[in-house]
Short mmCIF file of C-alpha atoms in Angstrom, two decimals:
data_model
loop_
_atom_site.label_atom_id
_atom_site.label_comp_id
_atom_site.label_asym_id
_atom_site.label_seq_id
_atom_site.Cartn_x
_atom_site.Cartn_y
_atom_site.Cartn_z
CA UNK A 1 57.70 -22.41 66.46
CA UNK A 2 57.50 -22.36 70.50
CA UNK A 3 59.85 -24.88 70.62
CA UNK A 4 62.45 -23.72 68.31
CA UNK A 5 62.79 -20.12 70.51
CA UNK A 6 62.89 -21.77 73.75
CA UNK A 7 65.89 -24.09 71.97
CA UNK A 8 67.32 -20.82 70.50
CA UNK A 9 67.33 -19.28 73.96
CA UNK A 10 69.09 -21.97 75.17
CA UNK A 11 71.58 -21.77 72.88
CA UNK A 12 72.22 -18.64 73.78
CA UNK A 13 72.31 -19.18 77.10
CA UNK A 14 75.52 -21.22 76.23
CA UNK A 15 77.29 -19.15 74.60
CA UNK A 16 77.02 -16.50 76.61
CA UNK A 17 78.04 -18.46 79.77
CA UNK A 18 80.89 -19.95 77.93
CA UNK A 19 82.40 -16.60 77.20
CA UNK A 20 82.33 -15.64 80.50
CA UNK A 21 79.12 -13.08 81.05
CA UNK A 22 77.56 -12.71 84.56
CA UNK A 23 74.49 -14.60 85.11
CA UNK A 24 71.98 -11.96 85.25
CA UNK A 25 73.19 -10.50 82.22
CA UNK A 26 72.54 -13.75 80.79
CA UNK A 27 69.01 -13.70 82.32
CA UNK A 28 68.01 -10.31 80.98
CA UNK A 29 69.05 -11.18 77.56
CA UNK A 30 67.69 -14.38 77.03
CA UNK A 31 64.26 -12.52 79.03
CA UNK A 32 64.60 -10.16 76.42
CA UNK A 33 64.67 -12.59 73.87
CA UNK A 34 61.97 -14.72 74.66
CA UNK A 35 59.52 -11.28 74.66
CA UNK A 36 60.48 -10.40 71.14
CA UNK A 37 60.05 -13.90 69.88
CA UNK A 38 57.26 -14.59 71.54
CA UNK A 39 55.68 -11.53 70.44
CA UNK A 40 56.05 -12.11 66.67
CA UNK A 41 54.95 -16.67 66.60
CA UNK A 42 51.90 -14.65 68.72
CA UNK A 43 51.23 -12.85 65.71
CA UNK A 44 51.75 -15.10 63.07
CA UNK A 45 49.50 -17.85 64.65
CA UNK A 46 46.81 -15.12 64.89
CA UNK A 47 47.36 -14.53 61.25
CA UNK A 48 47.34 -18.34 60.04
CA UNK A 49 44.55 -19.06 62.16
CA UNK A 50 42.10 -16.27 60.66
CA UNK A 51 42.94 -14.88 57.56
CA UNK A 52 39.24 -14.52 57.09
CA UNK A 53 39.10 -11.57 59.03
CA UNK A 54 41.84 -9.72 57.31
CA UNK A 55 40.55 -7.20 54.57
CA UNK A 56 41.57 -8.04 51.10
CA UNK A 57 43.28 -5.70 49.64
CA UNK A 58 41.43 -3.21 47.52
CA UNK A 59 41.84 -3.64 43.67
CA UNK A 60 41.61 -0.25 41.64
CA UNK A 61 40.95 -0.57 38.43
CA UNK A 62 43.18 1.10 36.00
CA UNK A 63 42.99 4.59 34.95
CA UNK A 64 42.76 3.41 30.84
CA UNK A 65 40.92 0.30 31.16
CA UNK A 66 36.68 0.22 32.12
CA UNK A 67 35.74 -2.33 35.40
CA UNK A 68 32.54 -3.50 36.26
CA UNK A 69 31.39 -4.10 39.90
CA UNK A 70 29.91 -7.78 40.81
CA UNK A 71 28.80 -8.32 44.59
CA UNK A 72 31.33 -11.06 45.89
CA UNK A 73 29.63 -14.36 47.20
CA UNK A 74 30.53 -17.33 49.65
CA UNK A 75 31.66 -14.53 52.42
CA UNK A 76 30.03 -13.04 55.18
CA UNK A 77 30.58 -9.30 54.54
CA UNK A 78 30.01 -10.03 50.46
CA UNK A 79 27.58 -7.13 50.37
CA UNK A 80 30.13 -4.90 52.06
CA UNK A 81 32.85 -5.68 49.36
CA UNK A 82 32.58 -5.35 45.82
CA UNK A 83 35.00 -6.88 43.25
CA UNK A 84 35.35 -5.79 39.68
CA UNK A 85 35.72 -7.71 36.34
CA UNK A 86 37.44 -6.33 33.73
CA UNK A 87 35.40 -5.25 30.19
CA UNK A 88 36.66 -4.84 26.80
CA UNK A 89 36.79 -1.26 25.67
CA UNK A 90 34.12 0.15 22.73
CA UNK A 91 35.52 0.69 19.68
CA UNK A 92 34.27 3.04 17.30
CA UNK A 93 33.76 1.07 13.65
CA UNK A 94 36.50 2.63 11.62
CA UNK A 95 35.09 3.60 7.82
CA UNK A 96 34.75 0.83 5.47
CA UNK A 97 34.69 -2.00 8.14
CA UNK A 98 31.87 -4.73 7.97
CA UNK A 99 29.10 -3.66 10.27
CA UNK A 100 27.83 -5.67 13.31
CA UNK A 101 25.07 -7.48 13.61
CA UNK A 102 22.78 -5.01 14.65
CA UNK A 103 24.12 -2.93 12.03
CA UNK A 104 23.70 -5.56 9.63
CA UNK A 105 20.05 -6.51 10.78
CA UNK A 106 19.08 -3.26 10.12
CA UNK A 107 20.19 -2.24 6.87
CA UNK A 108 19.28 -5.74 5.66
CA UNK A 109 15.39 -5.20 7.02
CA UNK A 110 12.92 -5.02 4.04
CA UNK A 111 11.85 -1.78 3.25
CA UNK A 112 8.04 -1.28 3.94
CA UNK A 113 6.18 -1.23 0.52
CA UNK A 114 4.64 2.59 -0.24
CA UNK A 115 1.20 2.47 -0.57
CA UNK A 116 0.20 3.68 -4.07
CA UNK A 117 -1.86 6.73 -4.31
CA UNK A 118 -4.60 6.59 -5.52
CA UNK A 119 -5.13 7.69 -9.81
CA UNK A 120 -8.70 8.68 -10.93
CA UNK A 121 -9.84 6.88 -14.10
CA UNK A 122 -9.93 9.38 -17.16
CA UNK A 123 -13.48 10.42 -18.60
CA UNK A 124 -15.30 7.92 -19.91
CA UNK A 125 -15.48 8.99 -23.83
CA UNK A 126 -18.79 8.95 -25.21
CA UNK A 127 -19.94 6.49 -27.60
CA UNK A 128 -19.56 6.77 -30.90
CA UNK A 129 -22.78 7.30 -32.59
CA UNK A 130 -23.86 4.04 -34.68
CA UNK A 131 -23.04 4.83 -38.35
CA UNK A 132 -26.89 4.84 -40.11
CA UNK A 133 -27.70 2.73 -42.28
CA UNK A 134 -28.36 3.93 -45.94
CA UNK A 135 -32.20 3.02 -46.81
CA UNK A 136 -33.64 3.83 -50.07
CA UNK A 137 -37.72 4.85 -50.48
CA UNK A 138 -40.58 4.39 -53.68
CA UNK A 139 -43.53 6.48 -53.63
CA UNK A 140 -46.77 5.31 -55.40
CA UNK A 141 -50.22 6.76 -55.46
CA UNK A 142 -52.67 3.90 -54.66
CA UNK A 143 -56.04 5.43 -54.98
CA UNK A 144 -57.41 8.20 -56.68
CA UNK A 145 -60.39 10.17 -55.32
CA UNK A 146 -62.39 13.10 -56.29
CA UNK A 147 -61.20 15.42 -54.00
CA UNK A 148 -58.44 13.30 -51.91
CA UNK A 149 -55.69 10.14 -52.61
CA UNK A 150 -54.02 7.86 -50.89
CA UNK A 151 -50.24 7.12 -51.35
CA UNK A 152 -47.72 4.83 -49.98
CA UNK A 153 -43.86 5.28 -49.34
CA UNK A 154 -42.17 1.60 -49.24
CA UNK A 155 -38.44 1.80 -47.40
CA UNK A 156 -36.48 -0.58 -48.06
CA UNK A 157 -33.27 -1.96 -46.36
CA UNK A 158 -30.34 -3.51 -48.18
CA UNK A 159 -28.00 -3.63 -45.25
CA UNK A 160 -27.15 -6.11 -42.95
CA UNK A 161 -28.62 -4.90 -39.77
CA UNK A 162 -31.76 -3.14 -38.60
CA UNK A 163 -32.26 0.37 -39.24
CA UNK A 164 -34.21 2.00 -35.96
CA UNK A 165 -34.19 5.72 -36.99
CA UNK A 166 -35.07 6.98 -40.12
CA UNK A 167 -36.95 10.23 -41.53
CA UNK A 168 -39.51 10.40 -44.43
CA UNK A 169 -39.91 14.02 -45.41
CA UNK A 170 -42.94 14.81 -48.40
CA UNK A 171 -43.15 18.08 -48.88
CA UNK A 172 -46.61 19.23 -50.94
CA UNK A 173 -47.24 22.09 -53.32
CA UNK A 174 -49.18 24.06 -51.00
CA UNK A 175 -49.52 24.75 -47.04
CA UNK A 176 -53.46 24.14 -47.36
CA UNK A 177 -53.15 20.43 -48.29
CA UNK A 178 -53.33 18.28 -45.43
CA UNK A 179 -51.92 15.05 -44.68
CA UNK A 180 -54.56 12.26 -43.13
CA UNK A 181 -54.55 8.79 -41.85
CA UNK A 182 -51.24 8.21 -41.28
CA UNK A 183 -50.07 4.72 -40.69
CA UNK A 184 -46.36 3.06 -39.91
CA UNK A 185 -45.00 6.32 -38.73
CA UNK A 186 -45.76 10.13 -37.13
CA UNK A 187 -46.15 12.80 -39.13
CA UNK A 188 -45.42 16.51 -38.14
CA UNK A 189 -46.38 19.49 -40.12
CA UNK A 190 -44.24 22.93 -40.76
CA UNK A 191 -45.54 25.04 -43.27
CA UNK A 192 -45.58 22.77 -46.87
CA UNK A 193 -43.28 20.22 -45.17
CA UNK A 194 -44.57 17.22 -43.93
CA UNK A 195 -41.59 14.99 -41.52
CA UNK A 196 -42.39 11.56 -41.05
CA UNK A 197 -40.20 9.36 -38.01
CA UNK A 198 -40.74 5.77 -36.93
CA UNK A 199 -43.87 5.30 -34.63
CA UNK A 200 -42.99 2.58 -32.06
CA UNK A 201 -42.30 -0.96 -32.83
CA UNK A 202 -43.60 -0.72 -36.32
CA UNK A 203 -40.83 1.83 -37.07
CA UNK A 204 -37.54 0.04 -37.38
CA UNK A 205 -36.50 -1.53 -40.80
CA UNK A 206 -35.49 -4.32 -40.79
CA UNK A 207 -32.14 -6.32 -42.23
CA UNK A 208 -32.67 -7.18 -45.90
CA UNK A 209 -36.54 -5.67 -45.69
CA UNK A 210 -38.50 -3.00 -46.07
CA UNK A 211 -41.73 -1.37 -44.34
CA UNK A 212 -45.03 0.40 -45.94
CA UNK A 213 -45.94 3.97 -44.61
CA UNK A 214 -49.59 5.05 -45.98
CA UNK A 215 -51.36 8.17 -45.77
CA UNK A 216 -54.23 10.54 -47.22
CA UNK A 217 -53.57 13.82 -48.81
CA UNK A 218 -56.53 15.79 -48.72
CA UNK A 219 -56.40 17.47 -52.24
CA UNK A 220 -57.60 17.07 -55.79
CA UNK A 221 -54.70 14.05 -57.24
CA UNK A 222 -53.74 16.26 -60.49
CA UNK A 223 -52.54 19.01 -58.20
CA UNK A 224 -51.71 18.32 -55.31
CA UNK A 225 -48.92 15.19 -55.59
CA UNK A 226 -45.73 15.83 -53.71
CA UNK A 227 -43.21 18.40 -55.30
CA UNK A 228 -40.08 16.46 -53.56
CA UNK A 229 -39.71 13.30 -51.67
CA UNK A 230 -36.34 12.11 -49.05
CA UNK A 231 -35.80 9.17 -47.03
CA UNK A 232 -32.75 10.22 -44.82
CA UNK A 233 -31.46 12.92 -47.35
CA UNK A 234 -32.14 10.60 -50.17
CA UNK A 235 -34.63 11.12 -52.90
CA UNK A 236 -37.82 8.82 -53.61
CA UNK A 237 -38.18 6.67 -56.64
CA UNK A 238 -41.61 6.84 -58.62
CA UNK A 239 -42.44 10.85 -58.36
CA UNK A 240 -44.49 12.26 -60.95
CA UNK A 241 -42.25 14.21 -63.25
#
């Protein structure tokens, strides 16, 4: 670039002295010249020779479209001079578009299962009573005494299971008799009315069978024999008419 003002110059130098200038006119303008020129390749080496140190010019981002700042690297003042990226707008999800994912993760999570409350059991009903067992009954005078008998009620079962409870009732012409030696059951006393229940083990009847309850009547036998006779409500065969 030196060399092409200094040729320039001389060109000028030339022309001037061909059209007939003085020579210190010449010498000032060409002077002149050479400052100017020299003064501008001066500051273009400067410029090709460090563009480093020139400041890049400042990008600003656009008034309708978001930047983001990221620290510049590779350069000495990179802390100094942020540069910016552009980033794609937010868009609100107009009505009736497919979700994202996010949107879709959550509306496809698995609802957490209520725990049941807790119900209370309804009342236990109570059990039905057991349906008893018809039983039929014989009475029979076994011995004959001067001033006392002994008699004998037989039950007897015809069902198919065991009959547990039962209840023998004799009832005797007067409330001075007394019943004696009672065996295969217990005998209780109100007024006339004598009520006979199962004693223990010996009580129950049995399926198909029957069982023997004996006592003493304390009485002359002509009259004193049982007016009336039940087994369970039922009357008892063999009563004296």
């Amino acid at each position: 670039m030196l060399d092409a003002t200094v040729a320039a110059a001389r060109s000028v130098r030339r022309v001037l002295a061909g059209a007939g200038v003085p020579s210190l006119a010449i010498r000032g303008a060409v002077l002149a010249w050479l400052v100017i020129v020299g003064t501008a390749a001066v500051a273009v080496v400067m410029v090709l020779r460090a563009p480093e140190r020139m400041p890049p010019a400042a990008l600003r981002p656009s008034a309708g479209f978001p930047w983001v700042s990221e620290p510049a690297t590779n350069t000495p003042s990179a802390a100094a001079r942020p540069t910016y990226r552009p980033v794609a707008p937010t868009r609100p999800t107009p009505a009736g578009a497919p979700a994202g994912p996010l949107a879709r993760a959550a509306s496809t999570a698995v609802p957490t299962a209520a725990t049941p409350s807790p119900v209370s059991a309804p009342p236990a009903s109570p059990a039905p009573s057991p349906t008893p067992i018809p039983l039929g009954a014989e009475f029979a005078v076994e011995r004959n005494g001067l001033f006392s008998y002994d008699a004998a009620v037989t039950i007897d079962n015809t069902g198919p299971s065991s009959a547990p409870e039962w209840t023998l009732v004799v009832i005797l012409p007067r409330e001075s008799l007394r019943m004696t030696s009672v065996e295969g059951a217990r005998a209780s006393q109100e007024g006339a009315t004598w009520t006979l229940v199962p004693d223990g083990s010996a009580g129950p009847v049995p399926a198909r069978g029957s069982i023997r309850v004996t006592f003493r009547v304390e009485g002359s036998p002509i009259s004193s024999t049982p007016t009336a006779c039940t087994i369970d409500g039922t009357a008892c065969r063999g009563l004296p008419e």
